PDB file of C-alpha atoms in Angstrom:
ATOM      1  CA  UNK A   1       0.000   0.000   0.000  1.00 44.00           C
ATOM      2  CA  UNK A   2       1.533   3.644  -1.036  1.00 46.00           C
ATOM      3  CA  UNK A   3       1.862   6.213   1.413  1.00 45.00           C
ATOM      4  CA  UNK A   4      -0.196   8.325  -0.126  1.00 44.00           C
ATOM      5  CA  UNK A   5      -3.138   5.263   0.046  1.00 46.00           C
ATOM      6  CA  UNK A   6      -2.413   5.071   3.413  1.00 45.00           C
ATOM      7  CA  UNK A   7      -2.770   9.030   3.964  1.00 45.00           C
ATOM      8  CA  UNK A   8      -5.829   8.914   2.706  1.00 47.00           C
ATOM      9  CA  UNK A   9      -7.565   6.210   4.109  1.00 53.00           C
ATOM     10  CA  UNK A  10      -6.142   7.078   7.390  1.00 48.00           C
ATOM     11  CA  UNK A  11      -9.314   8.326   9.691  1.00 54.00           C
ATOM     12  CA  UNK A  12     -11.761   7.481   7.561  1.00 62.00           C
ATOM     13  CA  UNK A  13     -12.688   4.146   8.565  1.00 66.00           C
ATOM     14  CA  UNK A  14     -15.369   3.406  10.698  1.00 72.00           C
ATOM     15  CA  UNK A  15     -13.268   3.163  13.992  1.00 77.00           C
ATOM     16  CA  UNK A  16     -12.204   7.214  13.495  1.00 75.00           C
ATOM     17  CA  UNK A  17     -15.765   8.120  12.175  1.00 78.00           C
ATOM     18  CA  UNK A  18     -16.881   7.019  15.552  1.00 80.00           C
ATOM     19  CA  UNK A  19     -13.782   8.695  17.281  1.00 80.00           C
ATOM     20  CA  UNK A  20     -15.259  12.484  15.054  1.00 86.00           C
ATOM     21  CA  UNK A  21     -18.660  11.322  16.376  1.00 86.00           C
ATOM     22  CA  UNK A  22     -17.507  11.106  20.099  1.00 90.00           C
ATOM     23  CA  UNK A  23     -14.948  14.035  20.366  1.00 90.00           C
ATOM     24  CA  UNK A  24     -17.301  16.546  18.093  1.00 92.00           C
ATOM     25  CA  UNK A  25     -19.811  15.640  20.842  1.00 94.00           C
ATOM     26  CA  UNK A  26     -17.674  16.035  23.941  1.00 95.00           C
ATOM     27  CA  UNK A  27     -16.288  19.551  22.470  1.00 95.00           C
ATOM     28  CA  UNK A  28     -19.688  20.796  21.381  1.00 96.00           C
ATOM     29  CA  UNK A  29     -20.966  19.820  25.023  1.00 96.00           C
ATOM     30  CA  UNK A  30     -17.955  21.148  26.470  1.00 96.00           C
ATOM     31  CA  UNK A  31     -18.834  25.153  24.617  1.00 97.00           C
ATOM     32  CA  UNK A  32     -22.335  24.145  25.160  1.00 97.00           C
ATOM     33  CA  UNK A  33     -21.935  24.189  28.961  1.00 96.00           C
ATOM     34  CA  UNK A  34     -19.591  27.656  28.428  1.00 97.00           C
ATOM     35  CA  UNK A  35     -22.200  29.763  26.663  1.00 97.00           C
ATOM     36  CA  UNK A  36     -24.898  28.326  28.839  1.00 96.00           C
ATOM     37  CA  UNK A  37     -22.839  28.960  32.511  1.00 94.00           C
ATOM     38  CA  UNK A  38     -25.158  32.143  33.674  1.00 92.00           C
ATOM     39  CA  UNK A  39     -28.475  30.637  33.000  1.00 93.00           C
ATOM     40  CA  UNK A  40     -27.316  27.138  34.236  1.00 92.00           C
ATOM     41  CA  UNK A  41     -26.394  28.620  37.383  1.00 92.00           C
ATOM     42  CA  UNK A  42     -29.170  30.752  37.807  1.00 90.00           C
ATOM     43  CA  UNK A  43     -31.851  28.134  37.600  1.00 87.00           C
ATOM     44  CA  UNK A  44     -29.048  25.316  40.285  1.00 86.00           C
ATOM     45  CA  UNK A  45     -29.550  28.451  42.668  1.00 87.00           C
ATOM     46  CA  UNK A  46     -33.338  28.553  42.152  1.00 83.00           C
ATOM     47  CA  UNK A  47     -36.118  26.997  44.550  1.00 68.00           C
ATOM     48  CA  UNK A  48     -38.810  24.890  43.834  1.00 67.00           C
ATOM     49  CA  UNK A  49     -41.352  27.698  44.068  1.00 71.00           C
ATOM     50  CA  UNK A  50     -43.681  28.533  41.999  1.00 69.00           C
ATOM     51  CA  UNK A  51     -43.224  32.261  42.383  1.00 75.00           C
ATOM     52  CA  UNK A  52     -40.145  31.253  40.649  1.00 83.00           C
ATOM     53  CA  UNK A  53     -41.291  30.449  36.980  1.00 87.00           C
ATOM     54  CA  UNK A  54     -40.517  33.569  35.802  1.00 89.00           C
ATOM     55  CA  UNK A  55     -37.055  33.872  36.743  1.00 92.00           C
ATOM     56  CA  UNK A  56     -36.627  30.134  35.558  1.00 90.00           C
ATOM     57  CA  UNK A  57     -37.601  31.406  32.247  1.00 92.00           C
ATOM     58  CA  UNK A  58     -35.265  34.311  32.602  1.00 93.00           C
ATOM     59  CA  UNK A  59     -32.133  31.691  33.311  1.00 93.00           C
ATOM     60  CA  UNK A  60     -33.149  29.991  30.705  1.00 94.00           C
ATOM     61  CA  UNK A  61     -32.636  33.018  27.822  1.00 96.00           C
ATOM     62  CA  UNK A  62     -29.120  31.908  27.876  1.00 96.00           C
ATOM     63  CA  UNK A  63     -29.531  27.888  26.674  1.00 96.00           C
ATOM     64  CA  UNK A  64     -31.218  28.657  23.047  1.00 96.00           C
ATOM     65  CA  UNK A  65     -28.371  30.113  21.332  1.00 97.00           C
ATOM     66  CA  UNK A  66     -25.939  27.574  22.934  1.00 97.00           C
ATOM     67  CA  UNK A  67     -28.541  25.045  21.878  1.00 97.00           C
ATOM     68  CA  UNK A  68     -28.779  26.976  18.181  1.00 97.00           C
ATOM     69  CA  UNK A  69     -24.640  26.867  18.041  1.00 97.00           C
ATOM     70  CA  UNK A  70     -24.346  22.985  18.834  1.00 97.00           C
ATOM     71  CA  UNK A  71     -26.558  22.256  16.042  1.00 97.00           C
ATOM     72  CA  UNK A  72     -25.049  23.842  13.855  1.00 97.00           C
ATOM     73  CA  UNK A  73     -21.656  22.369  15.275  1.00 95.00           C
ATOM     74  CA  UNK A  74     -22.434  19.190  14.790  1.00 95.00           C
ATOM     75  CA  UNK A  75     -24.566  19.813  11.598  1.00 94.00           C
ATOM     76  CA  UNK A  76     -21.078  20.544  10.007  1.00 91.00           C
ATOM     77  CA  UNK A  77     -19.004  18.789  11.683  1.00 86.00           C
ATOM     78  CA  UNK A  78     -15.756  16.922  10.113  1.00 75.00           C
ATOM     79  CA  UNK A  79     -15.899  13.302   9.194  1.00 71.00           C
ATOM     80  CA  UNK A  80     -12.185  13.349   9.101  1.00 67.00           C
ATOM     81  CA  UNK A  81     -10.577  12.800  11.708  1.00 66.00           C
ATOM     82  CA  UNK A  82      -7.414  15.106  10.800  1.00 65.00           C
ATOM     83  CA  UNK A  83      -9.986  18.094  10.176  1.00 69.00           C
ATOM     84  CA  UNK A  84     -11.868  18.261  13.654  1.00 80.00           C
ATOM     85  CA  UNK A  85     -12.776  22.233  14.752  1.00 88.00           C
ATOM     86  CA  UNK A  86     -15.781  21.735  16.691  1.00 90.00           C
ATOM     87  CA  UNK A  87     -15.023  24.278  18.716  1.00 92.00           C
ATOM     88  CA  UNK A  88     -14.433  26.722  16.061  1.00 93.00           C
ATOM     89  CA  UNK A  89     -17.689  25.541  14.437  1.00 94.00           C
ATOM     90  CA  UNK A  90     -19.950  25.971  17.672  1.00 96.00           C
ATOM     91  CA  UNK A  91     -19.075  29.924  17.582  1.00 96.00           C
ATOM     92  CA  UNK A  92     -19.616  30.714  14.469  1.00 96.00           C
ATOM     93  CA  UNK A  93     -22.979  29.577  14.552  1.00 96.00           C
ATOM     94  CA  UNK A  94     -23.240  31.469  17.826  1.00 97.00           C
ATOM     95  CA  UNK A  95     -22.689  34.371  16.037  1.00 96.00           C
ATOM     96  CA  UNK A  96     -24.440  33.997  13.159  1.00 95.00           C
ATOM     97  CA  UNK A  97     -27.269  32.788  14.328  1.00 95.00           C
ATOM     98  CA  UNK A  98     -27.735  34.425  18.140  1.00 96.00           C
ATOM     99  CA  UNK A  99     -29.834  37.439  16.993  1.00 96.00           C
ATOM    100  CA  UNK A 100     -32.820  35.304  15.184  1.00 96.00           C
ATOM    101  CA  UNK A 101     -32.837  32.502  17.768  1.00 97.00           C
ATOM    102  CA  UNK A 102     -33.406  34.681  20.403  1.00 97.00           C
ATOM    103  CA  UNK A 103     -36.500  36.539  18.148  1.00 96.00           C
ATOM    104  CA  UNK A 104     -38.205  32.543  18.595  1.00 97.00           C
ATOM    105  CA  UNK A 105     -36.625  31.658  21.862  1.00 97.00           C
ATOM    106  CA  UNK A 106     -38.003  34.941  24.105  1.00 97.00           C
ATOM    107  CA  UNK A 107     -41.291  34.427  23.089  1.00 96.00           C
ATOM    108  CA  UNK A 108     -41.299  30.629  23.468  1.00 97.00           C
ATOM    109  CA  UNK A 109     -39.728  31.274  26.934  1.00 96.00           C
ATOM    110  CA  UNK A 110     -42.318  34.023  28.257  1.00 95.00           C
ATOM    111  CA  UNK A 111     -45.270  31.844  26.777  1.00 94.00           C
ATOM    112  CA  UNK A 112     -44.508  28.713  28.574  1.00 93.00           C
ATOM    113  CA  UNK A 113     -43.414  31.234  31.630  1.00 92.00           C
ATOM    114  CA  UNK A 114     -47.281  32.140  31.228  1.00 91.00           C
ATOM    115  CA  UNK A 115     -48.259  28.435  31.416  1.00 90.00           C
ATOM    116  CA  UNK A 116     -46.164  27.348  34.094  1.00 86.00           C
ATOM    117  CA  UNK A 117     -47.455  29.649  36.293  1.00 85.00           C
ATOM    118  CA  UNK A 118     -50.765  29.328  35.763  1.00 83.00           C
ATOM    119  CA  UNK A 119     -50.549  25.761  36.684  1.00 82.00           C
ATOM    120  CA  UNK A 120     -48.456  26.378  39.532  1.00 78.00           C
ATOM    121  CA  UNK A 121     -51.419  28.291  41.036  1.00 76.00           C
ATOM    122  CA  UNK A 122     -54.195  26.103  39.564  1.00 71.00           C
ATOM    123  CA  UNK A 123     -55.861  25.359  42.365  1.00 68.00           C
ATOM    124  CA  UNK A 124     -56.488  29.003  43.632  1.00 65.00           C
ATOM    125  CA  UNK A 125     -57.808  29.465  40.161  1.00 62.00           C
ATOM    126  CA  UNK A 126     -61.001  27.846  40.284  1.00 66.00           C
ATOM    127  CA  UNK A 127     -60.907  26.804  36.928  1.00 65.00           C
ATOM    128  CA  UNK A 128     -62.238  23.033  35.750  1.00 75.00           C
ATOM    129  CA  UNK A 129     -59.628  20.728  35.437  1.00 76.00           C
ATOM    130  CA  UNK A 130     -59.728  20.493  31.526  1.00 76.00           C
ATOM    131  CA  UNK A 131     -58.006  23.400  31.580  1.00 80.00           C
ATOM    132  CA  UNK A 132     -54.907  22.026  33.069  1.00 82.00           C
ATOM    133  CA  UNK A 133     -54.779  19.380  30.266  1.00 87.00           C
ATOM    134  CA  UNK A 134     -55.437  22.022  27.456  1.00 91.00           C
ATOM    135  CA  UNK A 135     -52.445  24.280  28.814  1.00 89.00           C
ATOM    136  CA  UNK A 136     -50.167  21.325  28.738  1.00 90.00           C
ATOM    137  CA  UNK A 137     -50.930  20.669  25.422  1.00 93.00           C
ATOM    138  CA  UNK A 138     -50.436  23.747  24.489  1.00 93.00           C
ATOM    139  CA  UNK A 139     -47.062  24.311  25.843  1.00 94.00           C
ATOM    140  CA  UNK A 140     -46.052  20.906  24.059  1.00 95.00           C
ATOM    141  CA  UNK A 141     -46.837  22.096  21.463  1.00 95.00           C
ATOM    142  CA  UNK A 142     -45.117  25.034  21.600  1.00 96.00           C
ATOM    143  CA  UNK A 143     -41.893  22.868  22.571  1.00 96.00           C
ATOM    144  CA  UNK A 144     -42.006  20.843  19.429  1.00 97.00           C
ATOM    145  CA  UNK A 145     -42.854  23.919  17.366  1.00 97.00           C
ATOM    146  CA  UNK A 146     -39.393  25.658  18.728  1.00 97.00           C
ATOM    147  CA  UNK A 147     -37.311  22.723  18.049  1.00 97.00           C
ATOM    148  CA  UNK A 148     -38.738  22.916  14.825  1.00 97.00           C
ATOM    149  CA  UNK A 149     -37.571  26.247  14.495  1.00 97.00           C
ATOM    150  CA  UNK A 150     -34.452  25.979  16.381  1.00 97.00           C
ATOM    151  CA  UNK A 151     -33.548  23.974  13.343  1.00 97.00           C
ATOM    152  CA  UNK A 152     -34.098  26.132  10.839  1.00 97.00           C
ATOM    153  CA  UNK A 153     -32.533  28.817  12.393  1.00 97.00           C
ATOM    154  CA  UNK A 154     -29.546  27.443  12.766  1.00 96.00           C
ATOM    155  CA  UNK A 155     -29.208  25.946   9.990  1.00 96.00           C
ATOM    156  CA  UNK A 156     -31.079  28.239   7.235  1.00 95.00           C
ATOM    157  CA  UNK A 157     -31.676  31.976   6.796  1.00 92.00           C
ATOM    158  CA  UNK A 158     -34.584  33.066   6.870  1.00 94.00           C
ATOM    159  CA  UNK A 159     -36.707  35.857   8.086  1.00 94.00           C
ATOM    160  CA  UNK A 160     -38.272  35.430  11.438  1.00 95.00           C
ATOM    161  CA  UNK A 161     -41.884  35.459  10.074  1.00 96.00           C
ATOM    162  CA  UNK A 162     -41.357  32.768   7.713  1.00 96.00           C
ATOM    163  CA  UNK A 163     -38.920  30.599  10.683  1.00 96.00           C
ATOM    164  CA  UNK A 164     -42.388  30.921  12.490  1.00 96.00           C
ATOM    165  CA  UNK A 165     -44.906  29.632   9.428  1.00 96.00           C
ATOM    166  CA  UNK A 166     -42.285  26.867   8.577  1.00 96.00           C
ATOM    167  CA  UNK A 167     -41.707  25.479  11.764  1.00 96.00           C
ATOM    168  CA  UNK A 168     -45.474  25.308  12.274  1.00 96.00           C
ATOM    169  CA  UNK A 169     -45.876  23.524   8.552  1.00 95.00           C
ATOM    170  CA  UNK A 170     -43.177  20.500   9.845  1.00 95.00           C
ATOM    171  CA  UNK A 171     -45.263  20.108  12.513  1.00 95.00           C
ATOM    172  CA  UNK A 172     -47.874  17.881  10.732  1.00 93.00           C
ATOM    173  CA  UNK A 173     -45.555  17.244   7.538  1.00 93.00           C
ATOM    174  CA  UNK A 174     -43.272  14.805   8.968  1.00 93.00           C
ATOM    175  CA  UNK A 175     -45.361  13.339  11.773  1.00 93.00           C
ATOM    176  CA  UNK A 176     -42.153  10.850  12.778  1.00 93.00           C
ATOM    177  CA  UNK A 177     -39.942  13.495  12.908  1.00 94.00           C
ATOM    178  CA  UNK A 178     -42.284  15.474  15.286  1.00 95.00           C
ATOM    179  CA  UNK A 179     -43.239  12.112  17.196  1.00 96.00           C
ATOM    180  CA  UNK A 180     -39.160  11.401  17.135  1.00 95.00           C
ATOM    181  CA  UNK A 181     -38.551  15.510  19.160  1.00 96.00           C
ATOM    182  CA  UNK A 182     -41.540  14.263  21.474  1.00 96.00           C
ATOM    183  CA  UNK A 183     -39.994  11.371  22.629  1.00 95.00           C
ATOM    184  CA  UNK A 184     -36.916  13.559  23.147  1.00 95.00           C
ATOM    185  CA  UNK A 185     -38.819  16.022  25.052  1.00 93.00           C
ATOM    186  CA  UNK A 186     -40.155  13.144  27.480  1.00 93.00           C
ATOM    187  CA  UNK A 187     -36.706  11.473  28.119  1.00 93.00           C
ATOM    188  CA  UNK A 188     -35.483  15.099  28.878  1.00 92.00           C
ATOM    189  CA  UNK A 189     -38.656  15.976  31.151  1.00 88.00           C
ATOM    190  CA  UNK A 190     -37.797  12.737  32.949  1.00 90.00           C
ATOM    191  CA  UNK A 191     -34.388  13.247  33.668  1.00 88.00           C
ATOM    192  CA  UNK A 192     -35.258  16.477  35.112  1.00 82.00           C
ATOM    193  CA  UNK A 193     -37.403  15.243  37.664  1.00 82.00           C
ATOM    194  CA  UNK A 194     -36.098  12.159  38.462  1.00 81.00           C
ATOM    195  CA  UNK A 195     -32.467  13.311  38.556  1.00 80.00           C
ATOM    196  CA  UNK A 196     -32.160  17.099  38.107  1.00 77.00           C
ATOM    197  CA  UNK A 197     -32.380  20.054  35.461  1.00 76.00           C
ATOM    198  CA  UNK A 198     -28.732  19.942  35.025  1.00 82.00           C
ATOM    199  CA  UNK A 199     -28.761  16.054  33.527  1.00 88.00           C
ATOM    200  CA  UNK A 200     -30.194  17.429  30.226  1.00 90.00           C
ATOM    201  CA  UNK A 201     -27.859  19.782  30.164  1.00 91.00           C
ATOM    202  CA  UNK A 202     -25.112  17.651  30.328  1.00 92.00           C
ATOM    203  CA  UNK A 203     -26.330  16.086  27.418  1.00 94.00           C
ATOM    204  CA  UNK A 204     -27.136  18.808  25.590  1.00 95.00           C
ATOM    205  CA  UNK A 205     -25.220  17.654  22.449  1.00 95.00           C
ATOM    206  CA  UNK A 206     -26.621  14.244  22.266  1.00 95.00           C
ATOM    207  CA  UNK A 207     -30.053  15.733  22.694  1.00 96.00           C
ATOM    208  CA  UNK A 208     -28.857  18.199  19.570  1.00 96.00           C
ATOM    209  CA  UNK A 209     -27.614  14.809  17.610  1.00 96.00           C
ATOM    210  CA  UNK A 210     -30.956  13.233  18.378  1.00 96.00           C
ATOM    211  CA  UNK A 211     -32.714  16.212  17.229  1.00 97.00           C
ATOM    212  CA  UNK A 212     -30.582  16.518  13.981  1.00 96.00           C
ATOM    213  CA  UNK A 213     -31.397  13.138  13.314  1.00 96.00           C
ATOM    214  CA  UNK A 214     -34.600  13.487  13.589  1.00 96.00           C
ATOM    215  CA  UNK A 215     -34.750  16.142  11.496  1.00 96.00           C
ATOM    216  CA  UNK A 216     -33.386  15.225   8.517  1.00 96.00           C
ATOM    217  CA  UNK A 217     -36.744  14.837   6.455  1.00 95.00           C
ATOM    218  CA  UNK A 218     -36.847  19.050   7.249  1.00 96.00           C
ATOM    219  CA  UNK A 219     -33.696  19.753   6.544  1.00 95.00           C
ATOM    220  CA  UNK A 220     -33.864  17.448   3.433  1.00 95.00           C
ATOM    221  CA  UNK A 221     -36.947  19.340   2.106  1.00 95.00           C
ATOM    222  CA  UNK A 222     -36.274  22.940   3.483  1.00 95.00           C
ATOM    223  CA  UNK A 223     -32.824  22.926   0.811  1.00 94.00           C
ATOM    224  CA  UNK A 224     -35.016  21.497  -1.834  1.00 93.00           C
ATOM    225  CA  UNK A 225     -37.721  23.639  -1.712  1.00 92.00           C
ATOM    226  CA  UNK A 226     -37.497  26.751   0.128  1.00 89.00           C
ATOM    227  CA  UNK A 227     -33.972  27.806  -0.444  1.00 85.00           C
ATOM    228  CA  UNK A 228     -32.317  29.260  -4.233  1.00 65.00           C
TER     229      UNK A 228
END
C-alpha cells in the first residue's frame, strides 16, 4: 500500500468516524456548557417555588443560542478525523445565528413562563380541570414547534416570520420526525425530575444529535424547496 493510500484512508474508517462522532460531541458539550454557565447557574440556585417560573424562564434566555450553536456544530461537523474544529464551528454559529434565535426563543420562553405559572397556582384558580390538560398541550406544542424552528434557524436563513410559518408547517408534515422531538422532550422531562435540570444539560449535544437526526426529512426538504 503507497503512502499516499495510506494518507488517505487514514481516519476514515469506521473506527475514526466514531472517534469524530464522540470528540465533536464532547467539544460541542464542552462550549455548550460555556455559553450556557449564567443561566445554568441561575436556575441550580433557584427553589422549587412557583413564584419562581418567571425567573426560571429568565435563566433559561441563555440555553437557546448555545442550543442553536451545537446544532449547527455538529450539523457541520468533520468526518475526518485530521480536520476536527468543533469548537471553532460551535461559535460561528453562535454568532451567526444568536440574533434570530433569540427573536423565537423569548417568546417561546415568556409563553410557557405564562403556562407554568398558571398551573403552579391552579388550584387558587377555580378553573375546571380540563383546563390544566389544554395548557399542557399547548405548551407541548409550543416545545415541538421551537425545536422545529431551532432547526431552521440554525441551519437556514430566513426571516423570522417565515422561521415561524415553517416550523409550524413540519409540525404535521413529517409526523415521525415530530413524534421522534416528542420522545426527546419526554426522556429530557424525565431526567429532570427524576435526577435534576442539570442532567439534560449535560447532554445537551446528544439531545442536539438526536434532534438533527430526527430532522433530517426538514432539513432534506427545506434545501429542496425553500432555499435558491
Amino acid at each position: 500500500m503507497s503512502e499516499v493510500t495510506a494518507e488517505r484512508r487514514f481516519g476514515q474508517g469506521p473506527l475514526s468516524r466514531a472517534a469524530t462522532l464522540v470528540y465533536s460531541l464532547l467539544a460541542v458539550e464542552g462550549m455548550f456548557l460555556v455559553a450556557s454557565a449564567p443561566g445554568l447557574v441561575g436556575l441550580t440556585l433557584l427553589g422549587g417555588d412557583a413564584s419562581n417560573v418567571p425567573l426560571a424562564a429568565a435563566c433559561a434566555l441563555p440555553l437557546g443560542p448555545a442550543l442553536s450553536a451545537a446544532l449547527y456544530a455538529l450539523r457541520h461537523r468533520s468526518r475526518d478525523l485530521t480536520d476536527l474544529h468543533p469548537a471553532a464551528a460551535f461559535w460561528r454559529g453562535y454568532k451567526a445565528n444568536v440574533r434570530g434565535v433569540l427573536k423565537i426563543w423569548v417568546p417561546w420562553l415568556a409563553g410557557l413562563a405564562v403556562v407554568g405559572t398558571n398551573l403552579a397556582n391552579f388550584a387558587a384558580a377555580g378553573v375546571p380541570g380540563w383546563w390544566a390538560v389544554l395548557l399542557v398541550l399547548v405548551a407541548l406544542a409550543a416545545t415541538l414547534w421551537v425545536a422545529n424552528a431551532l432547526v431552521i434557524t440554525s441551519l437556514f436563513e430566513f426571516r423570522t416570520v417565515d422561521v415561524a410559518r415553517l416550523a409550524s408547517y413540519f409540525l404535521m408534515r413529517h409526523p415521525k420526525a415530530t413524534f421522534g422531538n416528542a420522545a426527546l422532550l419526554v426522556v429530557a422531562g424525565g431526567l429532570t425530575m427524576v435526577v435534576t435540570e442539570l442532567v439534560p444539560a449535560l447532554l445537551a449535544s446528544a439531545f442536539a444529535a438526536a434532534l438533527l437526526w430526527n430532522s433530517r426529512p426538514l432539513i432534506a426538504e427545506v434545501r429542496e424547496r425553500f432555499t435558491a
